[in-house]
Short mmCIF file of C-alpha atoms in Angstrom, two decimals:
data_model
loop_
_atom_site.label_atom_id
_atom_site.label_comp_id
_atom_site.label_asym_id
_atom_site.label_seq_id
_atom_site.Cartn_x
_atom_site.Cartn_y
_atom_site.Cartn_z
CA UNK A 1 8.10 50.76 6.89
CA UNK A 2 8.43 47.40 8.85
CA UNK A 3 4.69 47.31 9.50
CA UNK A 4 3.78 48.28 5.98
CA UNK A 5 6.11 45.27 5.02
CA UNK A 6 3.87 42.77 6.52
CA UNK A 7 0.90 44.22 5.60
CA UNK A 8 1.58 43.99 2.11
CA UNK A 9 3.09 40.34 2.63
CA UNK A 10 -0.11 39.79 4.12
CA UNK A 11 -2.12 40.98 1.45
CA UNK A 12 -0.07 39.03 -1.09
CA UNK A 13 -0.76 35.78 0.90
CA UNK A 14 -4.54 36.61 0.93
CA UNK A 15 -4.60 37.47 -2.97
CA UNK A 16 -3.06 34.35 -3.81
CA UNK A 17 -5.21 32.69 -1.41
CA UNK A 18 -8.12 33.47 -2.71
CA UNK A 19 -7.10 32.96 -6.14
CA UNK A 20 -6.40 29.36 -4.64
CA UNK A 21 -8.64 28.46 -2.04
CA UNK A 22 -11.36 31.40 -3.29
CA UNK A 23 -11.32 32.41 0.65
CA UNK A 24 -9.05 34.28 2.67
CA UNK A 25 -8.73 33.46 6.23
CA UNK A 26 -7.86 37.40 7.51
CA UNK A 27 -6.78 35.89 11.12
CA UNK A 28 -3.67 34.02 9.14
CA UNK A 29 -0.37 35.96 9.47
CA UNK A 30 2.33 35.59 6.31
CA UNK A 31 4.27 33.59 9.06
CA UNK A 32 1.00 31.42 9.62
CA UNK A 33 0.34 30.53 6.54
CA UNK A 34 4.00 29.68 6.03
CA UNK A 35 3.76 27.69 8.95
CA UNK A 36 0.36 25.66 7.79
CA UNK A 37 2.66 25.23 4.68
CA UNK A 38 5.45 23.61 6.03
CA UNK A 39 3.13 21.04 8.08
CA UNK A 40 1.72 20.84 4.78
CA UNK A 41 4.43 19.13 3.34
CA UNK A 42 5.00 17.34 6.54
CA UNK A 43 1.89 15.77 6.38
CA UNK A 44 1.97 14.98 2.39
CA UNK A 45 5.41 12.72 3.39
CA UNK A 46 3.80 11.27 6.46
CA UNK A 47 0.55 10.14 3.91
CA UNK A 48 3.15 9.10 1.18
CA UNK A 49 1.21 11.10 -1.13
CA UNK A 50 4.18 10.82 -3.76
CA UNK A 51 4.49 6.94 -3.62
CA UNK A 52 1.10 6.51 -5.93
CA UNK A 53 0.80 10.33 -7.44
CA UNK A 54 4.78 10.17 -8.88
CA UNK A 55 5.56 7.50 -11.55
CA UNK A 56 9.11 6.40 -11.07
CA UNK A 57 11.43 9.25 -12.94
CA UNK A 58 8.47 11.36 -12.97
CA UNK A 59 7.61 14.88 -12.27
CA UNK A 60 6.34 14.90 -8.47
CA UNK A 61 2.80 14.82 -8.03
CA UNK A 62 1.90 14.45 -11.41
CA UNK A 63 -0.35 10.77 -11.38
CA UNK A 64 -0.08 8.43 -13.95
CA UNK A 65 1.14 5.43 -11.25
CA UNK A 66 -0.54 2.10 -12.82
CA UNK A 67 -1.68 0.26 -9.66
CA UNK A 68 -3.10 -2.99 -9.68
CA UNK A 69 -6.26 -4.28 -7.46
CA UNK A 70 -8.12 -7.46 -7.74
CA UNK A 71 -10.33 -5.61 -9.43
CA UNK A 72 -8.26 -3.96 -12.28
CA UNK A 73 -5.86 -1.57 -12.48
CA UNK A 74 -6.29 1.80 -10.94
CA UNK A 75 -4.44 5.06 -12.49
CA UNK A 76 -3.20 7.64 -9.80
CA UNK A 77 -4.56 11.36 -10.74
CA UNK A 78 -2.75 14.32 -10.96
CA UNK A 79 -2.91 16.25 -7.67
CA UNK A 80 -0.72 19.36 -8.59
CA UNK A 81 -2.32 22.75 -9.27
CA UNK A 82 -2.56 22.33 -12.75
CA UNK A 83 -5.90 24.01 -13.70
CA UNK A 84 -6.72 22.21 -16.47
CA UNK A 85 -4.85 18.83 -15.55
CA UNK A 86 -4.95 18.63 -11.71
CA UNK A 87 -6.34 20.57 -8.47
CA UNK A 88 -5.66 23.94 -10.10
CA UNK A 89 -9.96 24.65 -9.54
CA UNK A 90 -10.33 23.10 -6.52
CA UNK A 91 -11.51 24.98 -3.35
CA UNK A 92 -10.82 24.18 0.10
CA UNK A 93 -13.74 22.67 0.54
CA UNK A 94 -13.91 20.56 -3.11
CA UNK A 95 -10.61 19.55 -1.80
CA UNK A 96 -11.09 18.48 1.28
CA UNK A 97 -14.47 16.31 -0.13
CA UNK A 98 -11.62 14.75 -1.85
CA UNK A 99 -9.14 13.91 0.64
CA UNK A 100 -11.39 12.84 3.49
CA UNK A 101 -14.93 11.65 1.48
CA UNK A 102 -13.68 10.11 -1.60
CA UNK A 103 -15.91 12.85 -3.60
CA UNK A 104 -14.10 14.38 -6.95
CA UNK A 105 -14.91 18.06 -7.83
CA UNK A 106 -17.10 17.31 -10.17
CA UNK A 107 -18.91 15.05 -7.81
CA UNK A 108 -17.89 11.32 -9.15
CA UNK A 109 -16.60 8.90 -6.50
CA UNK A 110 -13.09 8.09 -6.39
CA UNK A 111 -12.15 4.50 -5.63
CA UNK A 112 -10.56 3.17 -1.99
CA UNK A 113 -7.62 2.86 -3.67
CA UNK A 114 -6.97 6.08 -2.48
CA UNK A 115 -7.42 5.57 1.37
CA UNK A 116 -9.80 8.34 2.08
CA UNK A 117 -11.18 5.94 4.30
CA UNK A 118 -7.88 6.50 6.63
CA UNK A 119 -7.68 10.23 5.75
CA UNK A 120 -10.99 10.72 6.79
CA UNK A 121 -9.58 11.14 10.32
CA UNK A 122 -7.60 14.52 9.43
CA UNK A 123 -8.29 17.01 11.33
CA UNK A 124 -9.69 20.67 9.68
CA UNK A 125 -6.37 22.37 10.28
CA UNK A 126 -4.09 19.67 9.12
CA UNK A 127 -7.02 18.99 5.89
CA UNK A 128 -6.27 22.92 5.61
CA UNK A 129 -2.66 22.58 5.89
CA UNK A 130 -2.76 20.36 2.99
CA UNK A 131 -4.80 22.00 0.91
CA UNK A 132 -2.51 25.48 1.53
CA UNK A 133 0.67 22.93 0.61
CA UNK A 134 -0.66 21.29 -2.53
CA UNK A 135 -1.91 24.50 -4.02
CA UNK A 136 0.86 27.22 -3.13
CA UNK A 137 3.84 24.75 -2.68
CA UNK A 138 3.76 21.89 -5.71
CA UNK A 139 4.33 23.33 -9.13
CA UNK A 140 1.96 22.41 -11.24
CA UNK A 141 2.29 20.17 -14.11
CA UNK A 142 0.57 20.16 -17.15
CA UNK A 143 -0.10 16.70 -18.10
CA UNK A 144 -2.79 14.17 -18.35
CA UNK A 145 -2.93 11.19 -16.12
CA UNK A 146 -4.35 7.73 -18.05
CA UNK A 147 -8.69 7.69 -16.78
CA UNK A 148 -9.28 4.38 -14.93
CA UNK A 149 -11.38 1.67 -16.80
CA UNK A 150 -12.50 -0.58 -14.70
CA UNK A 151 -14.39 -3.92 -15.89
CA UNK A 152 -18.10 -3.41 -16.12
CA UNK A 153 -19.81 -3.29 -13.47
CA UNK A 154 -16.86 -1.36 -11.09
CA UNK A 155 -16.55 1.43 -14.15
CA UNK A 156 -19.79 2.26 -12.44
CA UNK A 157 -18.27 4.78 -9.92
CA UNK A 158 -22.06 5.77 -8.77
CA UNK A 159 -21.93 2.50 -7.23
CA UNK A 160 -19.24 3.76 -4.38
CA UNK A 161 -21.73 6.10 -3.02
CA UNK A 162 -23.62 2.79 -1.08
CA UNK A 163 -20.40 1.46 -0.74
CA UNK A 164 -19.33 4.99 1.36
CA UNK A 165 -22.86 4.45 3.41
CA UNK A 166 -21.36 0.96 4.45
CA UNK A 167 -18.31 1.57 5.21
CA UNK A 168 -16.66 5.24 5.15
CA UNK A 169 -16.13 6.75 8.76
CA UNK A 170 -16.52 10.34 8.91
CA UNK A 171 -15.74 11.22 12.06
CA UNK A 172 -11.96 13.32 12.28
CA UNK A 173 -9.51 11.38 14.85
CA UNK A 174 -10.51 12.18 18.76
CA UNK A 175 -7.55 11.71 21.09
CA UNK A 176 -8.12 9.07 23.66
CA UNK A 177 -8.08 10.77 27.44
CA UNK A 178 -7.14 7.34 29.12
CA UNK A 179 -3.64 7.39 26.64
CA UNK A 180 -0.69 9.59 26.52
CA UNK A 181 0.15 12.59 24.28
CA UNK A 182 2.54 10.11 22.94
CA UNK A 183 0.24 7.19 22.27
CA UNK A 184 -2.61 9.71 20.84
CA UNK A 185 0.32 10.97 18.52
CA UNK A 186 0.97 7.90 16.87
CA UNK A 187 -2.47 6.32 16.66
CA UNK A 188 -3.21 9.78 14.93
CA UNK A 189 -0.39 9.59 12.61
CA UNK A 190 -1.24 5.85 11.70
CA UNK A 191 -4.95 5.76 11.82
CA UNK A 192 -4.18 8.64 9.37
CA UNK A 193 -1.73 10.05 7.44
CA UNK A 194 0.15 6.95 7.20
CA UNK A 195 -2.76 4.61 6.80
CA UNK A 196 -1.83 2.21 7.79
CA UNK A 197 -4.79 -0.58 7.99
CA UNK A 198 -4.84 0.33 4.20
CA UNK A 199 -2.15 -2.82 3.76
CA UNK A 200 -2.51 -4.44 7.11
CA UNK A 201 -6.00 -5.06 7.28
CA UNK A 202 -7.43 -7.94 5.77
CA UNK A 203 -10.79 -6.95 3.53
CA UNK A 204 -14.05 -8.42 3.79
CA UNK A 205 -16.40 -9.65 0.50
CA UNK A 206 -17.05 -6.11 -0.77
CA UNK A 207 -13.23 -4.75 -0.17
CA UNK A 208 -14.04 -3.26 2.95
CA UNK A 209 -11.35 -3.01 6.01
CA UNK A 210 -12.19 -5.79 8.53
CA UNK A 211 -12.05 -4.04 11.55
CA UNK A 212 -12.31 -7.54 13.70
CA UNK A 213 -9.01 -8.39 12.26
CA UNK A 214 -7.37 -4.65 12.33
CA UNK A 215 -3.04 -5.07 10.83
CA UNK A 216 -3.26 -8.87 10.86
CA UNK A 217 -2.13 -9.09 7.25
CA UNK A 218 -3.98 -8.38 3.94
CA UNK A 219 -2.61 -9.00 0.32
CA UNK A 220 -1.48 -5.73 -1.51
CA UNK A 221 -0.86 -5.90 -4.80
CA UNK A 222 1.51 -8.88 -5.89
CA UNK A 223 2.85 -8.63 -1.94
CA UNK A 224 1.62 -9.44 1.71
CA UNK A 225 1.59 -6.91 4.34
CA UNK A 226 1.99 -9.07 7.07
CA UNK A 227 0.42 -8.83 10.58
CA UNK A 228 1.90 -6.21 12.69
CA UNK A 229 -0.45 -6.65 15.75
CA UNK A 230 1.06 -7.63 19.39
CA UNK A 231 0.78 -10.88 19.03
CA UNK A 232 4.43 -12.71 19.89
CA UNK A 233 3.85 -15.70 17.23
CA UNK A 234 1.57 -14.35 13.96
CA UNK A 235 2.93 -11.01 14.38
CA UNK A 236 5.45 -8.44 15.92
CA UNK A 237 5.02 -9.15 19.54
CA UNK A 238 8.93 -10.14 19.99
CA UNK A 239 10.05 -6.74 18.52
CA UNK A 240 10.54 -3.92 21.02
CA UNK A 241 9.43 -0.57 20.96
CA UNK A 242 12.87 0.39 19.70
CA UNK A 243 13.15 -2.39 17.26
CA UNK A 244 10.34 -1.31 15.63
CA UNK A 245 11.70 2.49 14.98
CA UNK A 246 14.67 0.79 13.58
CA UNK A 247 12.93 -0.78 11.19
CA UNK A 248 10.31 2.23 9.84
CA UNK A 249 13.39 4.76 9.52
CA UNK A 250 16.03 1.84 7.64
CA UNK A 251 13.37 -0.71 6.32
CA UNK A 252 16.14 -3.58 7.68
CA UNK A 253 15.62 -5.25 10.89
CA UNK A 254 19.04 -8.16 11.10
CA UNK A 255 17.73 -11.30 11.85
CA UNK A 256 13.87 -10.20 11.26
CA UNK A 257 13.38 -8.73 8.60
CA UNK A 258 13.54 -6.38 5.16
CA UNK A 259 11.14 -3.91 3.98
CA UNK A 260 10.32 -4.59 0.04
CA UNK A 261 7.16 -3.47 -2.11
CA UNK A 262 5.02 -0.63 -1.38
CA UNK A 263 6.90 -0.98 2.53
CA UNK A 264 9.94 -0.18 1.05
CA UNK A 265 8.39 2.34 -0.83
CA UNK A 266 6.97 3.71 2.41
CA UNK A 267 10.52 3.59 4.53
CA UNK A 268 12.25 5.36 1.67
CA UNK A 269 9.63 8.16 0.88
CA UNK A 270 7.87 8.86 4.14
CA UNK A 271 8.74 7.04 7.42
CA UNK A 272 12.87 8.01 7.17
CA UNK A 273 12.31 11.14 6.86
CA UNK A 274 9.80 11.92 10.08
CA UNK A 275 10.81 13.44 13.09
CA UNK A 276 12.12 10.70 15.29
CA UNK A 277 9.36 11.91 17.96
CA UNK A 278 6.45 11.02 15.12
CA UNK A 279 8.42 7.48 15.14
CA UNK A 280 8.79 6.90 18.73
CA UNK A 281 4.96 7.96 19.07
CA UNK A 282 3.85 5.72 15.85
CA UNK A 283 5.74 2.71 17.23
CA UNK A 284 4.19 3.21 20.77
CA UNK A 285 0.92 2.83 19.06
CA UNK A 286 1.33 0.14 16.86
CA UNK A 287 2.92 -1.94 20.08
CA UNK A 288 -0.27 -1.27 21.96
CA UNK A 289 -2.54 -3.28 19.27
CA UNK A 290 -4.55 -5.78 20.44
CA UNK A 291 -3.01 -9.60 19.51
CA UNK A 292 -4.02 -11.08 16.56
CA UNK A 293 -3.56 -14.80 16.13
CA UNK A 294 -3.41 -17.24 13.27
CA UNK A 295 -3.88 -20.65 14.21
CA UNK A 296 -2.23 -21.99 11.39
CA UNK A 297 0.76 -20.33 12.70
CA UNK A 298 2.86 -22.50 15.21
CA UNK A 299 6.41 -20.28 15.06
CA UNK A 300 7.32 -16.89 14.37
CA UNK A 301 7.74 -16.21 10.98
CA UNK A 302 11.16 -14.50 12.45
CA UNK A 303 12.38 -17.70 13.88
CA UNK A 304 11.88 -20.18 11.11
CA UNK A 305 14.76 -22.12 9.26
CA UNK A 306 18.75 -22.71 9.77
CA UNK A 307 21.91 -22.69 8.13
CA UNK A 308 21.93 -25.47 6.08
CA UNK A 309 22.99 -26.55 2.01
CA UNK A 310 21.81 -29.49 -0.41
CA UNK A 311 24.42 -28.38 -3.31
CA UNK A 312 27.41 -30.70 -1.90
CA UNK A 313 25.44 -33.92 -1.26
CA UNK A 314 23.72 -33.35 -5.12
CA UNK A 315 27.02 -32.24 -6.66
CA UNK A 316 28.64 -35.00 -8.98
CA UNK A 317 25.38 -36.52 -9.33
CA UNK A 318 23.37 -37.08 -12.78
CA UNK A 319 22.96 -33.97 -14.54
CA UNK A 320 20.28 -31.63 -12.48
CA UNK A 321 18.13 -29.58 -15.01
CA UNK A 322 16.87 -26.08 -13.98
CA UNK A 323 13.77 -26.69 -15.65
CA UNK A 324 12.53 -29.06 -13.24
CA UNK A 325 10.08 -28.70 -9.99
CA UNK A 326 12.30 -31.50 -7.77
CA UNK A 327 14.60 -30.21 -5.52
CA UNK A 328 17.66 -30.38 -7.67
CA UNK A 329 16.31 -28.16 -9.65
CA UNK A 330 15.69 -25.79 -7.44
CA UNK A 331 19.17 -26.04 -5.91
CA UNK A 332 20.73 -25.72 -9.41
CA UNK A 333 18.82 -22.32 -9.59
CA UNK A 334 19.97 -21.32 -6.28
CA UNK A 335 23.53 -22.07 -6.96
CA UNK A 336 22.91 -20.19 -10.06
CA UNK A 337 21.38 -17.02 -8.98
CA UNK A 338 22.05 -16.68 -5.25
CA UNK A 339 25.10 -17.90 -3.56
CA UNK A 340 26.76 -15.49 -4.46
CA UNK A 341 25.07 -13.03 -2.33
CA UNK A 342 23.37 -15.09 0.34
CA UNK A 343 25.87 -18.03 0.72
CA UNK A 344 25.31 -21.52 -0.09
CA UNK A 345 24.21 -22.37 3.36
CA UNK A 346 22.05 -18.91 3.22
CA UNK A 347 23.38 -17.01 5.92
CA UNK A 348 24.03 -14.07 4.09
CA UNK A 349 26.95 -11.41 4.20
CA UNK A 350 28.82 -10.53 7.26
CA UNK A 351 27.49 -7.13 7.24
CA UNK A 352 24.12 -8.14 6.71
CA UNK A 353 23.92 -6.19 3.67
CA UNK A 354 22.67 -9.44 1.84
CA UNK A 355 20.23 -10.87 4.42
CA UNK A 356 19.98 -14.09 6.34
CA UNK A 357 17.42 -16.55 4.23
CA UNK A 358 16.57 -18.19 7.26
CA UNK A 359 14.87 -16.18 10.59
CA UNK A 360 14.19 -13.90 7.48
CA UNK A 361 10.02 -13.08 7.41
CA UNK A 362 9.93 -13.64 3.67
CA UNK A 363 10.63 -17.03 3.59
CA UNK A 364 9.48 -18.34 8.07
CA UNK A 365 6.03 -16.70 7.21
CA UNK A 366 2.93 -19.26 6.53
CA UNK A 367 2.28 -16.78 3.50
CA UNK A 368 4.97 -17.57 0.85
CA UNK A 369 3.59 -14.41 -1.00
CA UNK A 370 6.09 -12.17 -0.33
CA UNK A 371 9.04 -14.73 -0.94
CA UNK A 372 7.69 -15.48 -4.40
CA UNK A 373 7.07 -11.31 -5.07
CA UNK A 374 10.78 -10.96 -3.98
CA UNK A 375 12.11 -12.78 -6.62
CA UNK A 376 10.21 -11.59 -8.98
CA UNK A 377 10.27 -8.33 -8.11
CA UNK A 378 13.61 -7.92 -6.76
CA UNK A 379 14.14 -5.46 -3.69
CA UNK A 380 15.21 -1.67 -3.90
CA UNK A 381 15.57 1.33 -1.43
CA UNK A 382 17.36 3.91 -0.55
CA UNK A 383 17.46 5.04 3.54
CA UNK A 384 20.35 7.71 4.71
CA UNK A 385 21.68 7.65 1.03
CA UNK A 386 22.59 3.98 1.51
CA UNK A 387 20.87 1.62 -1.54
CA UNK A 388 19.48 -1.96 -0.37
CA UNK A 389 19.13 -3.36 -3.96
CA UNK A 390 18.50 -6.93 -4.82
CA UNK A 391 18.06 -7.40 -8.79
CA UNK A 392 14.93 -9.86 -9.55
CA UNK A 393 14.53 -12.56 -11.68
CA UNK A 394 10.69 -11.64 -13.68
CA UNK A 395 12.43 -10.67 -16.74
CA UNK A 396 12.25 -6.62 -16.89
CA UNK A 397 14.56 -5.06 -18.51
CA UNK A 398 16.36 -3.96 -15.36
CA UNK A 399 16.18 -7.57 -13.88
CA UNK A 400 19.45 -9.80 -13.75
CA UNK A 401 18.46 -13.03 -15.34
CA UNK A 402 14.75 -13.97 -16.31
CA UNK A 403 13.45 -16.69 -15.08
CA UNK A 404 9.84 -18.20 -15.83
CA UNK A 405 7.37 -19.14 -13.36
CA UNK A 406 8.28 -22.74 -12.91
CA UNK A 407 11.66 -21.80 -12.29
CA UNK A 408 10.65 -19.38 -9.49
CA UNK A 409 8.37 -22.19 -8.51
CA UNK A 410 11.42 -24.43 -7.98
CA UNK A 411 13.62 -21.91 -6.15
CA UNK A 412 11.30 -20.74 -4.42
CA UNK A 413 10.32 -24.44 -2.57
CA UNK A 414 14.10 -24.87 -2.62
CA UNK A 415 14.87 -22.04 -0.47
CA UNK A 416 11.45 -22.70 1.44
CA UNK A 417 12.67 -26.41 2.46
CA UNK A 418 15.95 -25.44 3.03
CA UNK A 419 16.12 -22.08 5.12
CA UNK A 420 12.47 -21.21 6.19
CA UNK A 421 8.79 -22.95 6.22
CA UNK A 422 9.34 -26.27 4.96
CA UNK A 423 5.94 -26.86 4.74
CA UNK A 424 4.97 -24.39 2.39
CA UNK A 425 4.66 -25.17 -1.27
CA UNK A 426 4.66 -22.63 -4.06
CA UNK A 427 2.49 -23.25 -7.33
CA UNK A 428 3.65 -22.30 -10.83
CA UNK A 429 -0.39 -20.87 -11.07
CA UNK A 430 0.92 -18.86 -7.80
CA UNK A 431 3.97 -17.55 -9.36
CA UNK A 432 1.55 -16.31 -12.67
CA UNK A 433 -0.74 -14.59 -10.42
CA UNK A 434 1.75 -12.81 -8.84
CA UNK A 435 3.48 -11.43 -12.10
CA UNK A 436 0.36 -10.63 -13.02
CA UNK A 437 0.04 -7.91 -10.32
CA UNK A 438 -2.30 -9.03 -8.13
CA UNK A 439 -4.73 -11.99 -7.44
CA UNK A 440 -8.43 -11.79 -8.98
CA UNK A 441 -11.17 -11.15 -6.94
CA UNK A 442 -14.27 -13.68 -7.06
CA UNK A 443 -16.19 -9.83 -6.83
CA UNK A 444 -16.37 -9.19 -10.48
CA UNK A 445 -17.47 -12.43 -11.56
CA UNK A 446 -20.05 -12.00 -8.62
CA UNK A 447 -21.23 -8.71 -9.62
CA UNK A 448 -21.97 -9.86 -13.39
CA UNK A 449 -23.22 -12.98 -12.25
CA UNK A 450 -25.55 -10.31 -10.24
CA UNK A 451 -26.05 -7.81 -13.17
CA UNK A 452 -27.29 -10.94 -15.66
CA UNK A 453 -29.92 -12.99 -12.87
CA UNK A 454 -31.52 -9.26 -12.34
CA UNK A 455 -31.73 -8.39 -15.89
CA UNK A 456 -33.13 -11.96 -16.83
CA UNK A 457 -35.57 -11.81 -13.35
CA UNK A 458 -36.48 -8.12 -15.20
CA UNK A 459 -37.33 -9.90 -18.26
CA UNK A 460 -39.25 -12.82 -17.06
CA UNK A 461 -41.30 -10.29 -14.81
CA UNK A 462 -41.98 -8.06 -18.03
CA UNK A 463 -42.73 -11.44 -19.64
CA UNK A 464 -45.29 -12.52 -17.33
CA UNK A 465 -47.06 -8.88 -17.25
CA UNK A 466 -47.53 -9.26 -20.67
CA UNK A 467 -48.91 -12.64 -20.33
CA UNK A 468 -51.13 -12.09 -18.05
CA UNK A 469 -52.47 -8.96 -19.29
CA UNK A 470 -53.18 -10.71 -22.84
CA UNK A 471 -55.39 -13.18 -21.06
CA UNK A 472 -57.05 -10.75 -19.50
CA UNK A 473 -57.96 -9.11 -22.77
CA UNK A 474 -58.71 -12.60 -24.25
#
């Protein structure tokens, strides 16, 4: 009766299998497939598939995230097994075209937005695994995700296919015989699921990863993903090994730094919740990358700034308007909207709940990007049930005072000059560009510069056929 048991579990697993995947692997046991399941999943948290494919408050999986590029804004897709909405049709194969070419189902090219060009390094049986997870595990979801409309010419989606020629990798991940099981572990798990060079890695002119410069820092979005190479100045060379795991499972390093944007998002969704083997192995990696140095850079962004406060020696003086770009200004905002959790000398709470503003990377980095996407923005995530939450000031609905750009301007160059890089100066235009989601790209204006000199080189050629051919017949 036992045997007949697992036959028919067997059976079951194939059947809906089949109906899935439209094979049926006969060497898979129920407790196989169970098993390819569960990694599955394991993998989907590892790749963060839920930080872009969930809106917030939203049914998992089901797309719909609005994220912005320099080259527009990009609309996740939904990736349950809805038939008519999501995956529901996809085979194994269709699927993994998907995940690790950048090839829809129905054979149009998805954008790099989706780092296929990381999760081209899966291996078959973890592609598999994922495939087995997202179509037996997710519940589907009936609903529509918003198409992406990109400006004319990147609507053109054909046009990815040379980009893929350039640039797309297809080789799976290959363990490296001179490194340990350890090292190969993590490199595996960043070069891939975690995709990591996706932020970190500074593009070239078409968007493309610039391998020279592999995790020395790229913009994402309206934040900076700074550079996380060994280098003990530009980048994460002082941290140790263990300093580093602290900081992917908790997103807080004291002293160093906090994790906020699409990091945060990371910490909270996918690094926490990894087996703290996967983290010891993926910080072994990432402390083996080559240096990577800015010249520009002269101190560690970790280093930069001291306790110090302007409010006493301005108090009692003429009336200091909040409006304006001097340094009173700025200091009236500050007294306004952040003693009260980092101090007025910006040292922060005695638990280090509210962070140190100076030897804090947001404001000691060269890059005052993420400093001026922190106040806008604001800072929230959750690690071991414990919130980190810092309201911001861009005037959402959830945000604790607005404030407009030149006032972020101002308190932003205020806490710069007073706790951090001195020598930094933030723009109002800087501060727009930023709540705008994401600075412009000089691509699109390249593109239809392109598109017009070919059309009018087309119509001059067609010109001159025509007048040479009427003085032939003349």
């Amino acid at each position: 009766m036992g045997n007949s048991s697992r036959h028919l579990g067997a059976l079951l697993i194939c059947f809906a299998t089949i109906a899935a995947t439209g094979i049926c692997q006969a060497a898979d046991s129920p407790g196989q497939t169970a098993a390819a399941i569960r990694r599955g999943e394991y993998l989907a948290v590892a790749a963060d598939c839920g930080a872009c494919h969930t809106v917030p408050r939203g049914k998992p999986f089901a797309g719909g995230l609005a994220i912005s590029t320099p080259l527009g804004t990009i609309y996740s897709t939904n990736i349950t097994p809805s038939v008519d909405f999501g995956i529901g049709r996809y085979t194994e194969e269709e699927f993994s075209r998907a995940l690790r070419r950048g090839v829809r189902r129905d054979g149009a090219n998805l954008y790099p937005a989706m780092p296929y060009t990381s999760y081209a390094k899966f291996t078959d049986d973890d592609a598999h695994a994922l495939y087995l997870y997202f179509t037996l595990a997710v519940k589907p979801v009936e609903q529509r995700s918003p198409p992406t409309q990109l400006p004319l010419p990147m609507n053109v989606r054909a046009s990815m296919i040379g980009w893929n020629l350039l640039f797309l990798g297809t080789a799976t991940f290959v363990p490296d015989p001179h490194q340990s099981a350890e090292w190969n572990r993590g490199a595996y798990l960043a070069q891939a699921a975690a995709h990591c060079s996706t932020c970190h890695t500074p593009r070239g002119f078409l968007m493309q990863e610039d391998a020279s410069r592999a995790l020395s820092g790229a913009q994402v979005g309206a934040w900076y993903a700074p550079n996380i190479t060994s280098d003990p100045i530009s980048g994460i060379g002082s941290w140790t090994k263990e300093d580093l795991v602290v900081y992917l499972r908790t997103g807080h390093l004291s002293g160093k730094a906090q994790a906020a944007g699409s990091m945060a998002e990371a910490v909270e969704n996918s690094f926490q919740h990894l087996a703290a083997t996967d983290l010891d192995a993926i910080a072994t990696y990432v402390k083996s990358i080559p240096a990577v140095s800015d010249p520009a850079v002269d101190i560690s962004r970790f280093a930069a700034g001291k306790m110090s406060s302007e409010l006493g020696r301005l108090r009692g003086r003429t009336a200091i308007r909040s409006d304006s770009e001097s340094a009173a200004g700025g200091a009236e905002l500050f007294r306004g909207n952040c003693t009260s959790c980092h101090s007025a000398e910006g040292q922060g709470s005695k638990d280090g709940y509210y962070p140190s503003l100076f030897w804090n990377s947001a404001t000691g980095a060269k890059n005052a990007t993420n400093l001026v996407a922190t106040i806008l923005y604001g800072v929230n995530r959750t690690t071991s049930g414990r919130q980190a939450f810092m309201p911001g000031f861009g005037g959402r609905t959830t945000d604790a005072n607005a404030l407009s750009d030149l006032n972020i301007a101002a308190l932003g160059n205020y806490v710069l000059a007073q706790y951090g890089a001195a020598d930094n100066i933030i723009t109002e235009q800087q501060v727009a560009e930023a709540r705008r989601g994401a600075p412009s790209s000089p691509l699109l204006a390249l593109a239809r510069f392109g598109m017009i000199a070919a059309a009018t080189l087309a119509f001059l050629g067609i010109a001159l056929l025509i007048f040479l051919r009427r003085r032939r017949v003349a």
